[in-house]
Amino acid sequence: MTASRPKVFVNCAISLDGRLAYAGGRRAMLSGPEDLRRVQRLRAASSAILVGAGTVLADDPSLRVHWDLLSEPPGPGPVRIILDSMGRTPEGSRVLDGSQPTLIAVSERCERRFPATAEMLVAGRERVELDRLWSLLAGRGLRSVLVEGGGNVIASVLRSGSFDRVTVYVAPVVIGGRTAPSLALGPETPDQASAVPLRFERAEPLGAGVVLTYGPVHGSVEPGP
Ligand SMILES: NC(=O)c1ccc[n+]([C@@H]2O[C@H](COP(=O)([O-])OP(=O)(O)OC[C@H]3O[C@@H](n4cnc5c(N)ncnc54)[C@H](OP(=O)(O)O)[C@@H]3O)[C@@H](O)[C@H]2O)c1
């Protein structure tokens, strides 16, 4: 852990054509059983799991460790963190069920108040700012954050350059179409200078798919004009 931020790991599952979900963002179960276990190991080893409000609205994930898929005894489990500038996380979402400590990272503009099952963390003026969030989390002693999605949050994290590793499970399936979201959404990339370079580390077969691991190359990359 550096002084200003926890370790930041990005992990997700995609189709061969780089899609995170089906048309219009409908949840896709892309991980096979072996990858589900790998993800549970990653979650169990992390201080926090982070997704954006878009993923909560689309998938209503529990963001818990499924200890039954692991051989180790249940531990405390990671904190759940939602990037939700305006407080759009619906009442009744699984992340608000009180089963795990949960932080909703909001902006100063957010007027929503959440139930006691979640704590609000103001981490930006207009929108959640990653640098501010990371330093707040580091101040709370969180050592590692697993960023699981969706495409807008992953794009922000990759563009910021503040990450330590990206792992992607590539499922042996093609989704295609115009509206299935890809691994990175966010601003358009008009040229090579505004694309985010990564450093390839390894490719490992896993079940019916393959896990690709990348590291960062250098600092932040602004989208093009
Ligand atoms: N295959 C996988 O592994 C996987 C994993 C997770 C999700 N998914 C899929 O991903 C899709 C959802 O992706 P998504 O892009 O719509 O949602 P998302 O990335 O989960 O959330 C995006 C929202 O996060 C909020 N946010 C706050 N601060 C942000 C920041 N600094 N940078 C970026 N976003 C910030 C924004 O809303 P505010 O401006 O209101 O704050 C933004 O609209 C779903 O289809 C889901 O099924 C797939």
PDB file of C-alpha atoms and ligand atoms in Angstrom:
ATOM      1  CA  MET A   1       0.000   0.000   0.000  1.00  0.00           C
ATOM      2  CA  THR A   2       1.282   3.483  -0.867  1.00  0.00           C
ATOM      3  CA  ALA A   3       0.572   6.356   1.488  1.00  0.00           C
ATOM      4  CA  SER A   4      -2.176   7.746  -0.754  1.00  0.00           C
ATOM      5  CA  ARG A   5      -4.086   4.741  -1.962  1.00  0.00           C
ATOM      6  CA  PRO A   6      -4.778   1.047  -1.420  1.00  0.00           C
ATOM      7  CA  LYS A   7      -3.681  -1.496  -3.992  1.00  0.00           C
ATOM      8  CA  VAL A   8      -6.257  -1.404  -6.789  1.00  0.00           C
ATOM      9  CA  PHE A   9      -7.014  -4.602  -8.705  1.00  0.00           C
ATOM     10  CA  VAL A  10      -9.461  -4.737 -11.615  1.00  0.00           C
ATOM     11  CA  ASN A  11     -11.153  -8.041 -12.380  1.00  0.00           C
ATOM     12  CA  CYS A  12     -14.029  -8.925 -14.669  1.00  0.00           C
ATOM     13  CA  ALA A  13     -15.323 -11.545 -17.087  1.00  0.00           C
ATOM     14  CA  ILE A  14     -15.805 -10.794 -20.768  1.00  0.00           C
ATOM     15  CA  SER A  15     -16.804 -12.524 -23.972  1.00  0.00           C
ATOM     16  CA  LEU A  16     -14.239 -13.065 -26.733  1.00  0.00           C
ATOM     17  CA  ASP A  17     -15.443  -9.777 -28.263  1.00  0.00           C
ATOM     18  CA  GLY A  18     -14.835  -7.923 -25.004  1.00  0.00           C
ATOM     19  CA  ARG A  19     -18.435  -7.591 -23.787  1.00  0.00           C
ATOM     20  CA  LEU A  20     -19.327  -7.516 -20.104  1.00  0.00           C
ATOM     21  CA  ALA A  21     -23.016  -8.294 -20.564  1.00  0.00           C
ATOM     22  CA  TYR A  22     -25.759  -9.003 -23.125  1.00  0.00           C
ATOM     23  CA  ALA A  23     -27.619  -6.429 -25.205  1.00  0.00           C
ATOM     24  CA  GLY A  24     -28.656  -3.348 -23.267  1.00  0.00           C
ATOM     25  CA  GLY A  25     -26.558  -4.426 -20.268  1.00  0.00           C
ATOM     26  CA  ARG A  26     -28.510  -7.590 -19.356  1.00  0.00           C
ATOM     27  CA  ARG A  27     -26.375  -9.587 -16.953  1.00  0.00           C
ATOM     28  CA  ALA A  28     -24.305 -12.357 -18.523  1.00  0.00           C
ATOM     29  CA  MET A  29     -22.950 -15.236 -16.449  1.00  0.00           C
ATOM     30  CA  LEU A  30     -19.652 -15.486 -18.323  1.00  0.00           C
ATOM     31  CA  SER A  31     -17.578 -17.201 -15.619  1.00  0.00           C
ATOM     32  CA  GLY A  32     -17.482 -20.964 -15.490  1.00  0.00           C
ATOM     33  CA  PRO A  33     -17.167 -22.835 -12.147  1.00  0.00           C
ATOM     34  CA  GLU A  34     -13.371 -22.569 -12.100  1.00  0.00           C
ATOM     35  CA  ASP A  35     -13.479 -18.826 -12.659  1.00  0.00           C
ATOM     36  CA  LEU A  36     -16.191 -18.376 -10.024  1.00  0.00           C
ATOM     37  CA  ARG A  37     -13.812 -19.967  -7.511  1.00  0.00           C
ATOM     38  CA  ARG A  38     -10.938 -17.741  -8.704  1.00  0.00           C
ATOM     39  CA  VAL A  39     -13.122 -14.654  -8.201  1.00  0.00           C
ATOM     40  CA  GLN A  40     -14.124 -15.795  -4.713  1.00  0.00           C
ATOM     41  CA  ARG A  41     -10.436 -16.187  -3.818  1.00  0.00           C
ATOM     42  CA  LEU A  42      -9.763 -12.662  -5.089  1.00  0.00           C
ATOM     43  CA  ARG A  43     -12.701 -11.290  -3.116  1.00  0.00           C
ATOM     44  CA  ALA A  44     -11.681 -13.116   0.061  1.00  0.00           C
ATOM     45  CA  ALA A  45      -8.161 -11.655  -0.205  1.00  0.00           C
ATOM     46  CA  SER A  46      -9.390  -8.062  -0.728  1.00  0.00           C
ATOM     47  CA  SER A  47     -10.212  -5.396   1.840  1.00  0.00           C
ATOM     48  CA  ALA A  48     -13.031  -4.110  -0.380  1.00  0.00           C
ATOM     49  CA  ILE A  49     -15.038  -4.913  -3.527  1.00  0.00           C
ATOM     50  CA  LEU A  50     -16.059  -1.914  -5.630  1.00  0.00           C
ATOM     51  CA  VAL A  51     -18.666  -1.451  -8.372  1.00  0.00           C
ATOM     52  CA  GLY A  52     -20.519   1.511  -9.855  1.00  0.00           C
ATOM     53  CA  ALA A  53     -24.159   2.434  -9.405  1.00  0.00           C
ATOM     54  CA  GLY A  54     -24.801   1.181 -12.952  1.00  0.00           C
ATOM     55  CA  THR A  55     -23.918  -2.370 -11.929  1.00  0.00           C
ATOM     56  CA  VAL A  56     -26.108  -2.167  -8.826  1.00  0.00           C
ATOM     57  CA  LEU A  57     -29.024  -0.933 -10.946  1.00  0.00           C
ATOM     58  CA  ALA A  58     -28.463  -3.553 -13.680  1.00  0.00           C
ATOM     59  CA  ASP A  59     -27.509  -6.639 -11.665  1.00  0.00           C
ATOM     60  CA  ASP A  60     -28.365  -6.065  -7.992  1.00  0.00           C
ATOM     61  CA  PRO A  61     -25.210  -7.995  -6.950  1.00  0.00           C
ATOM     62  CA  SER A  62     -24.635  -9.122  -3.364  1.00  0.00           C
ATOM     63  CA  LEU A  63     -20.856  -8.462  -3.584  1.00  0.00           C
ATOM     64  CA  ARG A  64     -20.226 -11.076  -0.907  1.00  0.00           C
ATOM     65  CA  VAL A  65     -17.693 -13.869  -0.707  1.00  0.00           C
ATOM     66  CA  HIS A  66     -19.331 -17.228  -1.455  1.00  0.00           C
ATOM     67  CA  TRP A  67     -17.317 -19.100   1.137  1.00  0.00           C
ATOM     68  CA  ASP A  68     -18.993 -22.391   0.144  1.00  0.00           C
ATOM     69  CA  LEU A  69     -16.922 -22.304  -3.089  1.00  0.00           C
ATOM     70  CA  LEU A  70     -13.650 -22.044  -1.135  1.00  0.00           C
ATOM     71  CA  SER A  71     -11.826 -24.571   1.003  1.00  0.00           C
ATOM     72  CA  GLU A  72     -10.868 -22.023   3.672  1.00  0.00           C
ATOM     73  CA  PRO A  73     -13.072 -21.180   6.673  1.00  0.00           C
ATOM     74  CA  PRO A  74     -15.229 -18.028   6.327  1.00  0.00           C
ATOM     75  CA  GLY A  75     -13.458 -14.775   7.197  1.00  0.00           C
ATOM     76  CA  PRO A  76     -14.839 -11.293   7.803  1.00  0.00           C
ATOM     77  CA  GLY A  77     -15.306 -10.613   4.077  1.00  0.00           C
ATOM     78  CA  PRO A  78     -14.531  -7.393   2.227  1.00  0.00           C
ATOM     79  CA  VAL A  79     -16.258  -4.041   2.602  1.00  0.00           C
ATOM     80  CA  ARG A  80     -18.651  -3.290  -0.276  1.00  0.00           C
ATOM     81  CA  ILE A  81     -18.139   0.045  -2.010  1.00  0.00           C
ATOM     82  CA  ILE A  82     -20.552   1.607  -4.514  1.00  0.00           C
ATOM     83  CA  LEU A  83     -19.589   4.642  -6.634  1.00  0.00           C
ATOM     84  CA  ASP A  84     -22.866   6.516  -6.612  1.00  0.00           C
ATOM     85  CA  SER A  85     -22.404  10.296  -6.966  1.00  0.00           C
ATOM     86  CA  MET A  86     -26.091  11.179  -6.639  1.00  0.00           C
ATOM     87  CA  GLY A  87     -27.298   8.304  -4.444  1.00  0.00           C
ATOM     88  CA  ARG A  88     -29.154   6.250  -7.069  1.00  0.00           C
ATOM     89  CA  THR A  89     -28.720   2.888  -5.310  1.00  0.00           C
ATOM     90  CA  PRO A  90     -32.311   1.646  -4.949  1.00  0.00           C
ATOM     91  CA  GLU A  91     -33.931   0.909  -1.577  1.00  0.00           C
ATOM     92  CA  GLY A  92     -33.995  -2.851  -1.218  1.00  0.00           C
ATOM     93  CA  SER A  93     -30.754  -3.413  -3.138  1.00  0.00           C
ATOM     94  CA  ARG A  94     -28.805  -6.403  -1.868  1.00  0.00           C
ATOM     95  CA  VAL A  95     -25.838  -4.139  -1.092  1.00  0.00           C
ATOM     96  CA  LEU A  96     -28.067  -2.380   1.466  1.00  0.00           C
ATOM     97  CA  ASP A  97     -29.078  -5.611   3.243  1.00  0.00           C
ATOM     98  CA  GLY A  98     -26.692  -5.025   6.167  1.00  0.00           C
ATOM     99  CA  SER A  99     -24.956  -8.383   5.743  1.00  0.00           C
ATOM    100  CA  GLN A 100     -21.552  -6.754   5.110  1.00  0.00           C
ATOM    101  CA  PRO A 101     -20.100  -3.329   5.895  1.00  0.00           C
ATOM    102  CA  THR A 102     -21.043  -1.110   2.942  1.00  0.00           C
ATOM    103  CA  LEU A 103     -19.785   2.302   1.857  1.00  0.00           C
ATOM    104  CA  ILE A 104     -21.713   4.411  -0.642  1.00  0.00           C
ATOM    105  CA  ALA A 105     -19.255   6.885  -2.176  1.00  0.00           C
ATOM    106  CA  VAL A 106     -21.223  10.000  -3.137  1.00  0.00           C
ATOM    107  CA  SER A 107     -20.530  13.563  -4.279  1.00  0.00           C
ATOM    108  CA  GLU A 108     -21.211  16.765  -2.357  1.00  0.00           C
ATOM    109  CA  ARG A 109     -24.318  17.174  -4.546  1.00  0.00           C
ATOM    110  CA  CYS A 110     -25.969  14.024  -3.203  1.00  0.00           C
ATOM    111  CA  GLU A 111     -29.055  14.785  -1.072  1.00  0.00           C
ATOM    112  CA  ARG A 112     -30.122  11.176  -0.619  1.00  0.00           C
ATOM    113  CA  ARG A 113     -29.832   9.654   2.863  1.00  0.00           C
ATOM    114  CA  PHE A 114     -29.200   5.933   3.172  1.00  0.00           C
ATOM    115  CA  PRO A 115     -30.348   3.498   5.894  1.00  0.00           C
ATOM    116  CA  ALA A 116     -27.977   2.623   8.719  1.00  0.00           C
ATOM    117  CA  THR A 117     -26.938  -0.531   6.822  1.00  0.00           C
ATOM    118  CA  ALA A 118     -24.675   1.650   4.662  1.00  0.00           C
ATOM    119  CA  GLU A 119     -22.294   4.489   5.394  1.00  0.00           C
ATOM    120  CA  MET A 120     -22.040   7.472   3.065  1.00  0.00           C
ATOM    121  CA  LEU A 121     -18.600   8.726   2.138  1.00  0.00           C
ATOM    122  CA  VAL A 122     -18.398  12.101   0.392  1.00  0.00           C
ATOM    123  CA  ALA A 123     -15.578  11.709  -2.142  1.00  0.00           C
ATOM    124  CA  GLY A 124     -15.987  14.435  -4.738  1.00  0.00           C
ATOM    125  CA  ARG A 125     -17.645  17.731  -5.545  1.00  0.00           C
ATOM    126  CA  GLU A 126     -19.700  16.999  -8.674  1.00  0.00           C
ATOM    127  CA  ARG A 127     -18.938  13.308  -8.988  1.00  0.00           C
ATOM    128  CA  VAL A 128     -16.994  10.679  -7.080  1.00  0.00           C
ATOM    129  CA  GLU A 129     -13.288  11.426  -7.631  1.00  0.00           C
ATOM    130  CA  LEU A 130     -11.132   8.328  -7.512  1.00  0.00           C
ATOM    131  CA  ASP A 131      -8.036   9.980  -6.016  1.00  0.00           C
ATOM    132  CA  ARG A 132     -10.109  11.398  -3.194  1.00  0.00           C
ATOM    133  CA  LEU A 133     -11.817   8.081  -2.615  1.00  0.00           C
ATOM    134  CA  TRP A 134      -8.557   6.140  -2.563  1.00  0.00           C
ATOM    135  CA  SER A 135      -7.031   8.450   0.033  1.00  0.00           C
ATOM    136  CA  LEU A 136     -10.162   8.220   2.212  1.00  0.00           C
ATOM    137  CA  LEU A 137     -10.011   4.420   1.991  1.00  0.00           C
ATOM    138  CA  ALA A 138      -6.278   4.358   2.734  1.00  0.00           C
ATOM    139  CA  GLY A 139      -6.984   6.565   5.767  1.00  0.00           C
ATOM    140  CA  ARG A 140      -9.383   3.891   7.015  1.00  0.00           C
ATOM    141  CA  GLY A 141      -6.679   1.250   6.704  1.00  0.00           C
ATOM    142  CA  LEU A 142      -8.120  -0.513   3.639  1.00  0.00           C
ATOM    143  CA  ARG A 143      -5.161  -2.155   1.934  1.00  0.00           C
ATOM    144  CA  SER A 144      -6.658  -3.478  -1.319  1.00  0.00           C
ATOM    145  CA  VAL A 145      -9.708  -2.770  -3.473  1.00  0.00           C
ATOM    146  CA  LEU A 146     -11.070  -5.195  -6.071  1.00  0.00           C
ATOM    147  CA  VAL A 147     -12.805  -3.234  -8.846  1.00  0.00           C
ATOM    148  CA  GLU A 148     -15.348  -5.533 -10.511  1.00  0.00           C
ATOM    149  CA  GLY A 149     -17.165  -3.193 -12.889  1.00  0.00           C
ATOM    150  CA  GLY A 150     -18.984  -2.106 -14.787  1.00  0.00           C
ATOM    151  CA  GLY A 151     -17.613  -0.623 -17.971  1.00  0.00           C
ATOM    152  CA  ASN A 152     -17.779   3.025 -16.902  1.00  0.00           C
ATOM    153  CA  VAL A 153     -16.021   2.449 -13.611  1.00  0.00           C
ATOM    154  CA  ILE A 154     -13.369   0.240 -15.195  1.00  0.00           C
ATOM    155  CA  ALA A 155     -12.731   2.921 -17.849  1.00  0.00           C
ATOM    156  CA  SER A 156     -12.275   5.579 -15.138  1.00  0.00           C
ATOM    157  CA  VAL A 157      -9.899   3.402 -13.137  1.00  0.00           C
ATOM    158  CA  LEU A 158      -7.818   2.472 -16.184  1.00  0.00           C
ATOM    159  CA  ARG A 159      -7.648   6.080 -17.432  1.00  0.00           C
ATOM    160  CA  SER A 160      -6.596   7.270 -13.980  1.00  0.00           C
ATOM    161  CA  GLY A 161      -3.503   5.056 -14.099  1.00  0.00           C
ATOM    162  CA  SER A 162      -4.020   4.320 -10.386  1.00  0.00           C
ATOM    163  CA  PHE A 163      -4.247   0.559 -10.523  1.00  0.00           C
ATOM    164  CA  ASP A 164      -1.859  -2.298  -9.943  1.00  0.00           C
ATOM    165  CA  ARG A 165      -3.233  -5.232 -11.928  1.00  0.00           C
ATOM    166  CA  VAL A 166      -5.983  -6.101 -14.387  1.00  0.00           C
ATOM    167  CA  THR A 167      -7.220  -9.680 -14.675  1.00  0.00           C
ATOM    168  CA  VAL A 168      -9.818 -10.664 -17.234  1.00  0.00           C
ATOM    169  CA  TYR A 169     -11.503 -14.010 -17.689  1.00  0.00           C
ATOM    170  CA  VAL A 170     -12.270 -14.418 -21.386  1.00  0.00           C
ATOM    171  CA  ALA A 171     -15.192 -16.789 -21.870  1.00  0.00           C
ATOM    172  CA  PRO A 172     -15.394 -18.852 -25.068  1.00  0.00           C
ATOM    173  CA  VAL A 173     -18.438 -17.018 -26.378  1.00  0.00           C
ATOM    174  CA  VAL A 174     -19.162 -14.118 -28.727  1.00  0.00           C
ATOM    175  CA  ILE A 175     -21.954 -11.708 -27.818  1.00  0.00           C
ATOM    176  CA  GLY A 176     -21.822  -9.118 -30.607  1.00  0.00           C
ATOM    177  CA  GLY A 177     -24.409  -6.452 -31.392  1.00  0.00           C
ATOM    178  CA  ARG A 178     -24.395  -2.696 -30.780  1.00  0.00           C
ATOM    179  CA  THR A 179     -25.682  -2.366 -27.224  1.00  0.00           C
ATOM    180  CA  ALA A 180     -23.822  -5.030 -25.238  1.00  0.00           C
ATOM    181  CA  PRO A 181     -21.415  -3.033 -23.004  1.00  0.00           C
ATOM    182  CA  SER A 182     -17.703  -3.601 -23.385  1.00  0.00           C
ATOM    183  CA  LEU A 183     -15.014  -3.879 -20.704  1.00  0.00           C
ATOM    184  CA  ALA A 184     -14.295  -0.137 -20.869  1.00  0.00           C
ATOM    185  CA  LEU A 185     -16.946   2.470 -21.659  1.00  0.00           C
ATOM    186  CA  GLY A 186     -16.530   6.163 -20.763  1.00  0.00           C
ATOM    187  CA  PRO A 187     -15.276   8.856 -23.140  1.00  0.00           C
ATOM    188  CA  GLU A 188     -14.517   8.089 -26.783  1.00  0.00           C
ATOM    189  CA  THR A 189     -10.938   7.253 -27.794  1.00  0.00           C
ATOM    190  CA  PRO A 190     -10.215   8.943 -31.150  1.00  0.00           C
ATOM    191  CA  ASP A 191      -6.561   7.960 -31.494  1.00  0.00           C
ATOM    192  CA  GLN A 192      -3.703   5.892 -30.105  1.00  0.00           C
ATOM    193  CA  ALA A 193      -2.505   8.706 -27.841  1.00  0.00           C
ATOM    194  CA  SER A 194      -5.745   8.569 -25.867  1.00  0.00           C
ATOM    195  CA  ALA A 195      -5.932   4.761 -25.654  1.00  0.00           C
ATOM    196  CA  VAL A 196      -4.815   3.167 -22.372  1.00  0.00           C
ATOM    197  CA  PRO A 197      -1.721   0.972 -22.864  1.00  0.00           C
ATOM    198  CA  LEU A 198      -1.247  -2.062 -20.603  1.00  0.00           C
ATOM    199  CA  ARG A 199       1.695  -4.318 -19.883  1.00  0.00           C
ATOM    200  CA  PHE A 200       0.945  -7.987 -20.665  1.00  0.00           C
ATOM    201  CA  GLU A 201       1.989 -10.349 -17.866  1.00  0.00           C
ATOM    202  CA  ARG A 202       0.507 -13.749 -18.625  1.00  0.00           C
ATOM    203  CA  ALA A 203      -2.254 -15.861 -20.132  1.00  0.00           C
ATOM    204  CA  GLU A 204      -3.491 -18.951 -18.306  1.00  0.00           C
ATOM    205  CA  PRO A 205      -6.140 -21.443 -19.438  1.00  0.00           C
ATOM    206  CA  LEU A 206      -8.900 -21.819 -16.840  1.00  0.00           C
ATOM    207  CA  GLY A 207     -11.794 -24.224 -17.367  1.00  0.00           C
ATOM    208  CA  ALA A 208     -13.257 -23.483 -20.803  1.00  0.00           C
ATOM    209  CA  GLY A 209     -11.733 -19.995 -20.957  1.00  0.00           C
ATOM    210  CA  VAL A 210      -8.520 -18.110 -20.342  1.00  0.00           C
ATOM    211  CA  VAL A 211      -7.374 -15.610 -17.703  1.00  0.00           C
ATOM    212  CA  LEU A 212      -5.309 -12.672 -18.983  1.00  0.00           C
ATOM    213  CA  THR A 213      -3.215 -10.610 -16.572  1.00  0.00           C
ATOM    214  CA  TYR A 214      -1.911  -7.103 -17.286  1.00  0.00           C
ATOM    215  CA  GLY A 215      -0.072  -4.439 -15.332  1.00  0.00           C
ATOM    216  CA  PRO A 216      -0.089  -0.657 -15.723  1.00  0.00           C
ATOM    217  CA  VAL A 217       2.332   1.081 -18.087  1.00  0.00           C
ATOM    218  CA  HIS A 218       2.435   4.637 -16.783  1.00  0.00           C
ATOM    219  CA  GLY A 219       0.259   7.417 -15.372  1.00  0.00           C
ATOM    220  CA  SER A 220      -3.155   8.706 -16.321  1.00  0.00           C
ATOM    221  CA  VAL A 221      -4.385   8.877 -19.934  1.00  0.00           C
ATOM    222  CA  GLU A 222      -6.831  11.634 -20.866  1.00  0.00           C
ATOM    223  CA  PRO A 223      -9.502  10.883 -23.481  1.00  0.00           C
ATOM    224  CA  GLY A 224      -8.981  12.636 -26.792  1.00  0.00           C
ATOM    225  CA  PRO A 225     -10.371  16.067 -27.684  1.00  0.00           C
TER     226      PRO A 225
HETATM  227  N1  LIG B   1     -18.905  -9.303 -16.672  1.00  0.00           N
HETATM  228  C1  LIG B   1     -18.525  -8.713 -15.559  1.00  0.00           C
HETATM  229  O1  LIG B   1     -17.515  -9.114 -14.928  1.00  0.00           O
HETATM  230  C2  LIG B   1     -19.308  -7.551 -15.047  1.00  0.00           C
HETATM  231  C3  LIG B   1     -19.030  -7.005 -13.782  1.00  0.00           C
HETATM  232  C4  LIG B   1     -19.742  -5.890 -13.349  1.00  0.00           C
HETATM  233  C5  LIG B   1     -20.711  -5.328 -14.179  1.00  0.00           C
HETATM  234  N2  LIG B   1     -20.971  -5.879 -15.385  1.00  0.00           N
HETATM  235  C6  LIG B   1     -21.964  -5.271 -16.296  1.00  0.00           C
HETATM  236  O2  LIG B   1     -21.649  -3.913 -16.448  1.00  0.00           O
HETATM  237  C7  LIG B   1     -22.844  -3.203 -16.776  1.00  0.00           C
HETATM  238  C8  LIG B   1     -22.920  -1.951 -15.929  1.00  0.00           C
HETATM  239  O3  LIG B   1     -21.901  -1.091 -16.332  1.00  0.00           O
HETATM  240  P1  LIG B   1     -22.103   0.483 -16.302  1.00  0.00           P
HETATM  241  O4  LIG B   1     -20.954   1.056 -17.015  1.00  0.00           O
HETATM  242  O5  LIG B   1     -23.480   0.815 -16.736  1.00  0.00           O
HETATM  243  O6  LIG B   1     -22.092   0.812 -14.750  1.00  0.00           O
HETATM  244  P2  LIG B   1     -20.942   0.977 -13.657  1.00  0.00           P
HETATM  245  O7  LIG B   1     -19.644   1.190 -14.294  1.00  0.00           O
HETATM  246  O8  LIG B   1     -21.122  -0.094 -12.667  1.00  0.00           O
HETATM  247  O9  LIG B   1     -21.443   2.307 -12.957  1.00  0.00           O
HETATM  248  C9  LIG B   1     -21.340   3.518 -13.662  1.00  0.00           C
HETATM  249  C10 LIG B   1     -21.797   4.630 -12.766  1.00  0.00           C
HETATM  250  O10 LIG B   1     -20.920   4.779 -11.665  1.00  0.00           O
HETATM  251  C11 LIG B   1     -21.023   6.114 -11.222  1.00  0.00           C
HETATM  252  N3  LIG B   1     -19.715   6.676 -10.954  1.00  0.00           N
HETATM  253  C12 LIG B   1     -19.416   7.461  -9.891  1.00  0.00           C
HETATM  254  N4  LIG B   1     -18.182   7.895  -9.941  1.00  0.00           N
HETATM  255  C13 LIG B   1     -17.651   7.387 -11.067  1.00  0.00           C
HETATM  256  C14 LIG B   1     -16.374   7.494 -11.643  1.00  0.00           C
HETATM  257  N5  LIG B   1     -15.379   8.183 -11.074  1.00  0.00           N
HETATM  258  N6  LIG B   1     -16.164   6.876 -12.817  1.00  0.00           N
HETATM  259  C15 LIG B   1     -17.126   6.146 -13.401  1.00  0.00           C
HETATM  260  N7  LIG B   1     -18.368   5.997 -12.889  1.00  0.00           N
HETATM  261  C16 LIG B   1     -18.617   6.620 -11.720  1.00  0.00           C
HETATM  262  C17 LIG B   1     -21.680   6.908 -12.344  1.00  0.00           C
HETATM  263  O11 LIG B   1     -22.979   7.254 -11.933  1.00  0.00           O
HETATM  264  P3  LIG B   1     -23.143   8.648 -11.136  1.00  0.00           P
HETATM  265  O12 LIG B   1     -22.577   9.715 -12.034  1.00  0.00           O
HETATM  266  O13 LIG B   1     -24.590   8.719 -10.902  1.00  0.00           O
HETATM  267  O14 LIG B   1     -22.321   8.467  -9.911  1.00  0.00           O
HETATM  268  C18 LIG B   1     -21.761   5.931 -13.487  1.00  0.00           C
HETATM  269  O15 LIG B   1     -22.905   6.118 -14.283  1.00  0.00           O
HETATM  270  C19 LIG B   1     -23.986  -4.135 -16.536  1.00  0.00           C
HETATM  271  O16 LIG B   1     -24.460  -4.600 -17.790  1.00  0.00           O
HETATM  272  C20 LIG B   1     -23.361  -5.278 -15.754  1.00  0.00           C
HETATM  273  O17 LIG B   1     -24.016  -6.507 -16.010  1.00  0.00           O
HETATM  274  C21 LIG B   1     -20.305  -6.970 -15.834  1.00  0.00           C
END
